[in-house]
CSV table of C-alpha atoms in Angstrom, one decimal:
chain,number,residue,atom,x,y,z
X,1,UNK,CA,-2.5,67.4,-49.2
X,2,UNK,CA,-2.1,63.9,-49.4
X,3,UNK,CA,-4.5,60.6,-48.6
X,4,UNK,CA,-2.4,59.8,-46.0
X,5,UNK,CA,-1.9,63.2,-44.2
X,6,UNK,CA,-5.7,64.5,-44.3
X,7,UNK,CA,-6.5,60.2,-42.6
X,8,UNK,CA,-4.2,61.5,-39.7
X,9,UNK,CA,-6.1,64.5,-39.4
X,10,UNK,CA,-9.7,62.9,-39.5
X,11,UNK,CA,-7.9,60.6,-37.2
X,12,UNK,CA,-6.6,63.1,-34.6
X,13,UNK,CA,-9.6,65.1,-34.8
X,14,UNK,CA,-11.6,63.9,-31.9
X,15,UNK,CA,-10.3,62.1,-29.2
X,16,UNK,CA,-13.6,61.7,-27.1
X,17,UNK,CA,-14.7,58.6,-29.1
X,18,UNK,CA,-12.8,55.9,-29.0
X,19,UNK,CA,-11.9,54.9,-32.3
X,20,UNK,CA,-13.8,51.9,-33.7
X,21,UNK,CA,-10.6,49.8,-34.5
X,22,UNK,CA,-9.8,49.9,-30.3
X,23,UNK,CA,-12.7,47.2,-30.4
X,24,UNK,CA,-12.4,43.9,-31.6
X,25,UNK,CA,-16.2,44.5,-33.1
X,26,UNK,CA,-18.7,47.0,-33.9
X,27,UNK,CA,-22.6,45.9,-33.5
X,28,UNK,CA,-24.0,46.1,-37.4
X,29,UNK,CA,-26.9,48.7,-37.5
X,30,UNK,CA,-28.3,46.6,-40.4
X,31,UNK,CA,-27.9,43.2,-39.0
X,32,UNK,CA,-29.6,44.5,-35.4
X,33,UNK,CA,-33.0,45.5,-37.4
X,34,UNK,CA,-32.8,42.4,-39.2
X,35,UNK,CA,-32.8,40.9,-36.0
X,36,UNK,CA,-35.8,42.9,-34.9
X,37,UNK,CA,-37.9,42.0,-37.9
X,38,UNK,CA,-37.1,38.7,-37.7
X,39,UNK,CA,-37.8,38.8,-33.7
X,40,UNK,CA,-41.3,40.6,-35.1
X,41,UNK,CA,-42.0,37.8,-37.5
X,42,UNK,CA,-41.5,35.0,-35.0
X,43,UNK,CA,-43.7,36.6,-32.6
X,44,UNK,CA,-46.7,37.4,-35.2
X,45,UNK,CA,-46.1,35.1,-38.1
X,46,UNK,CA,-47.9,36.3,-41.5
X,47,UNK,CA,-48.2,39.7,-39.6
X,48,UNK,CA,-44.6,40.8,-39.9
X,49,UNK,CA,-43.2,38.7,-43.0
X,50,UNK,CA,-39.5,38.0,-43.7
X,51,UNK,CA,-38.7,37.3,-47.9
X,52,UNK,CA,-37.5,34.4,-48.2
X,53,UNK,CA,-39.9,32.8,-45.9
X,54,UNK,CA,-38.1,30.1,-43.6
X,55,UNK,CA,-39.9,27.8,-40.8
X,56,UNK,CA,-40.2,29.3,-37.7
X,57,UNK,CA,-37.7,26.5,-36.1
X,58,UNK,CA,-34.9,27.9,-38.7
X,59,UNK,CA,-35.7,31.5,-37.7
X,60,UNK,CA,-35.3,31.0,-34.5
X,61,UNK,CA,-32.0,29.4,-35.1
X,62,UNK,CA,-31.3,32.5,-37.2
X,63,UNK,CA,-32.0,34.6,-34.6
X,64,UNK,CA,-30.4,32.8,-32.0
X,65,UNK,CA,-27.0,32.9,-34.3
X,66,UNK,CA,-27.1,36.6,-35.6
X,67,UNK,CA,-28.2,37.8,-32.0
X,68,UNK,CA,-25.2,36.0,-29.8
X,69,UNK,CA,-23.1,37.7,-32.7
X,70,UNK,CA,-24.3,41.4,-32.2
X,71,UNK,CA,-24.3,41.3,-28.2
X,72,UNK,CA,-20.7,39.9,-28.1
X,73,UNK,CA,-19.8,42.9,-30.1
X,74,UNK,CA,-22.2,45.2,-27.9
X,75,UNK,CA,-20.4,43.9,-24.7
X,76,UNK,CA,-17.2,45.4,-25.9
X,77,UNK,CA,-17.9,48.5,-25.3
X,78,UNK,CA,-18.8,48.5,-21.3
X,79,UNK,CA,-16.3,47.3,-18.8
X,80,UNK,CA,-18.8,45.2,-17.0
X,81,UNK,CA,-18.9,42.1,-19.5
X,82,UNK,CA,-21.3,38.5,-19.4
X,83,UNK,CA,-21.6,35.9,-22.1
X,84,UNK,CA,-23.1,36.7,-25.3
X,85,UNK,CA,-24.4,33.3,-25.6
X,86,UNK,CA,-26.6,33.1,-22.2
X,87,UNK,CA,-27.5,36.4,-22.0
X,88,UNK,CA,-28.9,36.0,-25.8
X,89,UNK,CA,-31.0,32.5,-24.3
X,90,UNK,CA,-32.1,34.7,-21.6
X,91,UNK,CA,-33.8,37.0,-23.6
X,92,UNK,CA,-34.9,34.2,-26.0
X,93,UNK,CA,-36.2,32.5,-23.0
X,94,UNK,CA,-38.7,36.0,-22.5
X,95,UNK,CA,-40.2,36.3,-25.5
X,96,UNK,CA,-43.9,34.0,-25.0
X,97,UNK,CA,-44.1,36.7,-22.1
X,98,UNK,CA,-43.6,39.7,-24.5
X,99,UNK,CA,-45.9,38.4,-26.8
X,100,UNK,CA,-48.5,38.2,-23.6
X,101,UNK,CA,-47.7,41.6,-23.0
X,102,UNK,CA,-48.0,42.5,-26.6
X,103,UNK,CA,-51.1,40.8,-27.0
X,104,UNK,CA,-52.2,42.9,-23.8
X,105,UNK,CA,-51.3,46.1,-25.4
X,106,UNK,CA,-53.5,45.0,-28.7
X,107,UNK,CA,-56.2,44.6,-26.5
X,108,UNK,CA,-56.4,48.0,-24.6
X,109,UNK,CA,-55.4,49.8,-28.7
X,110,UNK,CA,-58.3,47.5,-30.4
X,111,UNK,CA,-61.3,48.3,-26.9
X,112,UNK,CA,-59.6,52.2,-26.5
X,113,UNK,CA,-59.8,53.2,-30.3
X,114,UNK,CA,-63.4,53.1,-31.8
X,115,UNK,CA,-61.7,53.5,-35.3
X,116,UNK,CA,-59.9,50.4,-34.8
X,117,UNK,CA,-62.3,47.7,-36.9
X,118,UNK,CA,-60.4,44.9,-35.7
X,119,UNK,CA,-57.2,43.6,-33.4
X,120,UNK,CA,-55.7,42.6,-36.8
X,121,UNK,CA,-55.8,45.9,-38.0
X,122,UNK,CA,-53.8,47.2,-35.3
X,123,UNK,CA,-51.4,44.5,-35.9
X,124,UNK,CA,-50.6,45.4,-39.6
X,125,UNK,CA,-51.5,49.2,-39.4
X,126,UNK,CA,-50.9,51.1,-36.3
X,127,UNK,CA,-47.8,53.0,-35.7
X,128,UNK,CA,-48.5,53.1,-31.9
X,129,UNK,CA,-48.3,49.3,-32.0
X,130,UNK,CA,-45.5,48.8,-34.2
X,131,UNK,CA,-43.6,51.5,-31.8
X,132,UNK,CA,-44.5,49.4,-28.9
X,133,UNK,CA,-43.6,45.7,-30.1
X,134,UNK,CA,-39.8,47.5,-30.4
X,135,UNK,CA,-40.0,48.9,-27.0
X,136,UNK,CA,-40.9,45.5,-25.6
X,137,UNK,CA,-38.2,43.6,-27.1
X,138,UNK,CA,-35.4,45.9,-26.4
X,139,UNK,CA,-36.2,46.8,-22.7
X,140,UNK,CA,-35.6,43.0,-22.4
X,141,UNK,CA,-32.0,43.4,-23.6
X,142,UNK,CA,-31.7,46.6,-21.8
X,143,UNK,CA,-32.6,45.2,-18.4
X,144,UNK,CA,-30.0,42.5,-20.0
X,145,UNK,CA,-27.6,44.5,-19.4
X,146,UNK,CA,-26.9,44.6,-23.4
X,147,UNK,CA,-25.8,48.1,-24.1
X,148,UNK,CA,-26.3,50.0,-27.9
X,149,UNK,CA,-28.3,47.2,-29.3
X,150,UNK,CA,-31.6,48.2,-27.4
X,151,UNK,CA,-31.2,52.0,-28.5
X,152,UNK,CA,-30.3,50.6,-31.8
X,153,UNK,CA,-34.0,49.2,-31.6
X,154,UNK,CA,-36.2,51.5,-30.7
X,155,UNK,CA,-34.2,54.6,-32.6
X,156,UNK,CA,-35.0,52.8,-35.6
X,157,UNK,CA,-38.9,52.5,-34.1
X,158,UNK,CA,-38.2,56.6,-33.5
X,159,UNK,CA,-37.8,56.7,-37.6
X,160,UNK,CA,-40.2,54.9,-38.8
X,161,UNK,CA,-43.5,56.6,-36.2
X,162,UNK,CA,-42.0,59.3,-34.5
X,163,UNK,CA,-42.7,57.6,-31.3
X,164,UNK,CA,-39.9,58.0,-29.2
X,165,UNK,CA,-39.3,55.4,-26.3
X,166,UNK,CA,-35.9,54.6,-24.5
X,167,UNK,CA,-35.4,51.4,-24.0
X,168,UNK,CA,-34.9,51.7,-20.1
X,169,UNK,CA,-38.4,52.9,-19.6
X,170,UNK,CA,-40.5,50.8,-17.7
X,171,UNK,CA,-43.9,50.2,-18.7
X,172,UNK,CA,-47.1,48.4,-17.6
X,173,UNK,CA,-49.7,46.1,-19.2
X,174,UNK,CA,-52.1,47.3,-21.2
X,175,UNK,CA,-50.4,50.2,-22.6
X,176,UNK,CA,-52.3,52.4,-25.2
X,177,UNK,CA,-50.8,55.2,-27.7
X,178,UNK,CA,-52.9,56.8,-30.1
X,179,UNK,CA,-51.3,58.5,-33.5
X,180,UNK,CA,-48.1,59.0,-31.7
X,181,UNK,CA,-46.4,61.2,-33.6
X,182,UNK,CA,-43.8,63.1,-31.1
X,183,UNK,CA,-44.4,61.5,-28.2
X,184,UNK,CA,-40.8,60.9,-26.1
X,185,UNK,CA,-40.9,58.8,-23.0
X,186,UNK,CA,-37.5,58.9,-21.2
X,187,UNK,CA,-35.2,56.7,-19.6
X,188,UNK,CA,-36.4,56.1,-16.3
X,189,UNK,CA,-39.9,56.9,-17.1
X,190,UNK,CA,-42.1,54.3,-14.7
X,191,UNK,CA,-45.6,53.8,-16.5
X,192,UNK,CA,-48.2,51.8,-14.6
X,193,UNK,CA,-50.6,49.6,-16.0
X,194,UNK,CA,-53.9,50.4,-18.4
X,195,UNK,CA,-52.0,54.1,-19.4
X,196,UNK,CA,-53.1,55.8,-22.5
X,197,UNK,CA,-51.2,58.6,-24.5
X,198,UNK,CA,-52.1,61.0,-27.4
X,199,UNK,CA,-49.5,62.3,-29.7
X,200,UNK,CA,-47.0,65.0,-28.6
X,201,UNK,CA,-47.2,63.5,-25.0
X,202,UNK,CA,-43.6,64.4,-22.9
X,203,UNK,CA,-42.2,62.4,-20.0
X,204,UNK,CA,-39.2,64.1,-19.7
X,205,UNK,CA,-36.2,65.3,-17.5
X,206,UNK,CA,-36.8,68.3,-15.7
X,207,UNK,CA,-33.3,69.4,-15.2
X,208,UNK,CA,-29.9,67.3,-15.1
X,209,UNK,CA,-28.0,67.2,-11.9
X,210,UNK,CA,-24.5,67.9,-12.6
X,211,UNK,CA,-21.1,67.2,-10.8
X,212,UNK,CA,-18.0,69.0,-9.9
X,213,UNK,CA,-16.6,70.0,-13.4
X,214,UNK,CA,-20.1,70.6,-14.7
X,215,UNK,CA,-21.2,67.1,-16.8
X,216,UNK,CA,-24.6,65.5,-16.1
X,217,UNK,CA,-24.4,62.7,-13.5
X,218,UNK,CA,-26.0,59.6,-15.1
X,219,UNK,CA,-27.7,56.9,-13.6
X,220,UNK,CA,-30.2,59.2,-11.6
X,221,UNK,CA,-34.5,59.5,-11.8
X,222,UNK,CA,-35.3,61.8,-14.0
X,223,UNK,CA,-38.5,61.2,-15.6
X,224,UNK,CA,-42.0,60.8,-13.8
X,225,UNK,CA,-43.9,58.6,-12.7
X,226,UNK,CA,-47.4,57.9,-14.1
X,227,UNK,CA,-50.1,55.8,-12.1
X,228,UNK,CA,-52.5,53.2,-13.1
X,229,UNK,CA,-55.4,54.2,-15.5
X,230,UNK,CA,-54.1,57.6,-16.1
X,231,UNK,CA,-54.9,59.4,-19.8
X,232,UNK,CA,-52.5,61.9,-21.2
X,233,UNK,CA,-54.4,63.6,-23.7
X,234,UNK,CA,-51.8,65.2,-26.7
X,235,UNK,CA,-49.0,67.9,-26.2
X,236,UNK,CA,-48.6,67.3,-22.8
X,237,UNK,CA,-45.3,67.9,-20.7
X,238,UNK,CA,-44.7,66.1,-17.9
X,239,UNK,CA,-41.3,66.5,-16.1
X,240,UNK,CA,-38.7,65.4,-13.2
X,241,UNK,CA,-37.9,62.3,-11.6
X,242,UNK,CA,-40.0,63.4,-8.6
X,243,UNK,CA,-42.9,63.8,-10.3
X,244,UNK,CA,-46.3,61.3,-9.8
X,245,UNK,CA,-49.0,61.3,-11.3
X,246,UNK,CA,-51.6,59.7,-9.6
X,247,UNK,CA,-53.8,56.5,-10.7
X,248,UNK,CA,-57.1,57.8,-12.6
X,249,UNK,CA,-55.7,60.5,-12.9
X,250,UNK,CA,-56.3,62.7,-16.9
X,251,UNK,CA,-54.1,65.2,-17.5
X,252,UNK,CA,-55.4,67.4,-20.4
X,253,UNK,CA,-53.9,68.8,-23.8
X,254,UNK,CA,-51.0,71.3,-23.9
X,255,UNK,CA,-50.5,71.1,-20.0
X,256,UNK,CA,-46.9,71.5,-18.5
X,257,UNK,CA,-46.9,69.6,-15.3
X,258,UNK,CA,-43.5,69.8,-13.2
X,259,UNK,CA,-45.3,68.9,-9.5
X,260,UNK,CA,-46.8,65.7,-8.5
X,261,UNK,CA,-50.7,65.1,-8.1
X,262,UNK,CA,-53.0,62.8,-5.9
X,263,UNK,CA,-54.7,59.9,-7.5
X,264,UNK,CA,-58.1,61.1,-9.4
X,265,UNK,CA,-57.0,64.0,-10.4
X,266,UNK,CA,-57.9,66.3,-13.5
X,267,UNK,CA,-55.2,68.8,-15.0
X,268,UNK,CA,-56.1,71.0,-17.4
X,269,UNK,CA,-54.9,74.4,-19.1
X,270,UNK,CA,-56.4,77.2,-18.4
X,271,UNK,CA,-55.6,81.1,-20.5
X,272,UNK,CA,-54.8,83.3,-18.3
């Protein structure tokens, strides 16, 4: 077998992904987390540090240039197109209100953990944070209407604290995750304000609707909805578009939840 015979094979192998040379660019992995930590060091200088150190005005500069870059290749693969440059000024334009929010969520971590000595600590050491200030900054580009970059994002949050959070999930003020580890939040998950979750927490998809020839219909609710001050303590599973959980609300530890409940409510498992 020859190079060029076993290339045409690899080539012809699959032809349910477009091949990468159809586009005139491919977004860089490697460059879009570069992005991030720069985005991260902007937003908490001396916190999140970038080697060689620059002045914040350069960074942003940077960011502004490497950014435009990645979403004009990102916007090649969706029909429905904008420009790279204002949609990346747009987002640029949101981040003192993600660092409000951000400095929100440090608040309800630092006052909801009593391990947590200080709001710097949380800053340098927490996992749930760190999962969080990547959720924040791609949602922004997901509701953009930017697509791979922001699943670029907080996959690479998903590998570094096991927190997994899509990009397209909604999420209030205030929001509190403790450890972490395992805990998935879906698409169009809606989280209200002042929410706290323990590790192994679910909000997932019931079921997938399906069309004619059997593939999942996509732009549908399928995650829950969870209320204002609700506590999901750890290896919980809550599922289906439908579902509501109401504000106040604490649902306990290993409980499977697929119905709504009223606001106030305590769920918990029970042996049989």
């Amino acid at each position: 077998m020859t190079y060029d015979s076993l290339l045409k094979e690899l080539a012809a192998a699959d032809d349910t992904v477009r091949h990468a040379g159809a586009h005139p660019a491919v977004p860089d992995r490697k460059t879009v987390i570069d992005i991030l930590k720069d985005l991260q060091a902007l937003l908490f200088p001396g916190y999140f540090r970038r080697e060689p150190p620059i002045p914040l005005a350069e960074l942003l500069a940077k960011i502004e240039a490497c950014l435009t870059c990645q979403v004009e290749c990102a916007l090649g693969f969706q029909e429905k197109t904008g420009d790279a440059g204002e949609i990346c000024r747009a987002f640029l334009s949101r981040l003192p209100a993600i660092k409000a929010m951000l400095l929100k969520d440090i608040e309800a971590l630092y006052l909801g953990d009593p391990a947590a000595k200080s709001r710097e600590e949380i800053l340098i050491c927490y996992p749930g944070f760190y999962a969080i200030s990547i959720y924040r900054m791609a949602h922004e580009l997901y509701v953009l209407g930017v697509p791979l970059l922001p699943r670029i994002m907080t996959e690479y949050a998903h590998e570094k604290t096991g927190i997994d959070i899509h990009a397209g999930a909604t999420i209030g003020e205030y929001f509190f995750i403790d450890h972490g580890t395992g805990i998935v939040i879906g698409e169009t998950t809606v989280i209200g304000h002042h929410v706290k979750l323990y590790q192994g927490v679910t909000l997932g998809a019931k079921s997938f609707e399906t069309d004619e020839n059997g593939n999942p219909i996509k732009n549908v609710k399928r995650h829950p909805n969870i209320g204002n001050h609700v506590v999901i303590y750890a290896n919980a599973t809550i599922l289906g578009g439908e579902t509501t959980v109401g504000d106040h609300s604490v649902i306990g530890g290993n409980v499977w939840l697929i119905h709504s409940v009223p606001p106030g409510t305590v769920v918990y498992y029970k042996e049989k």
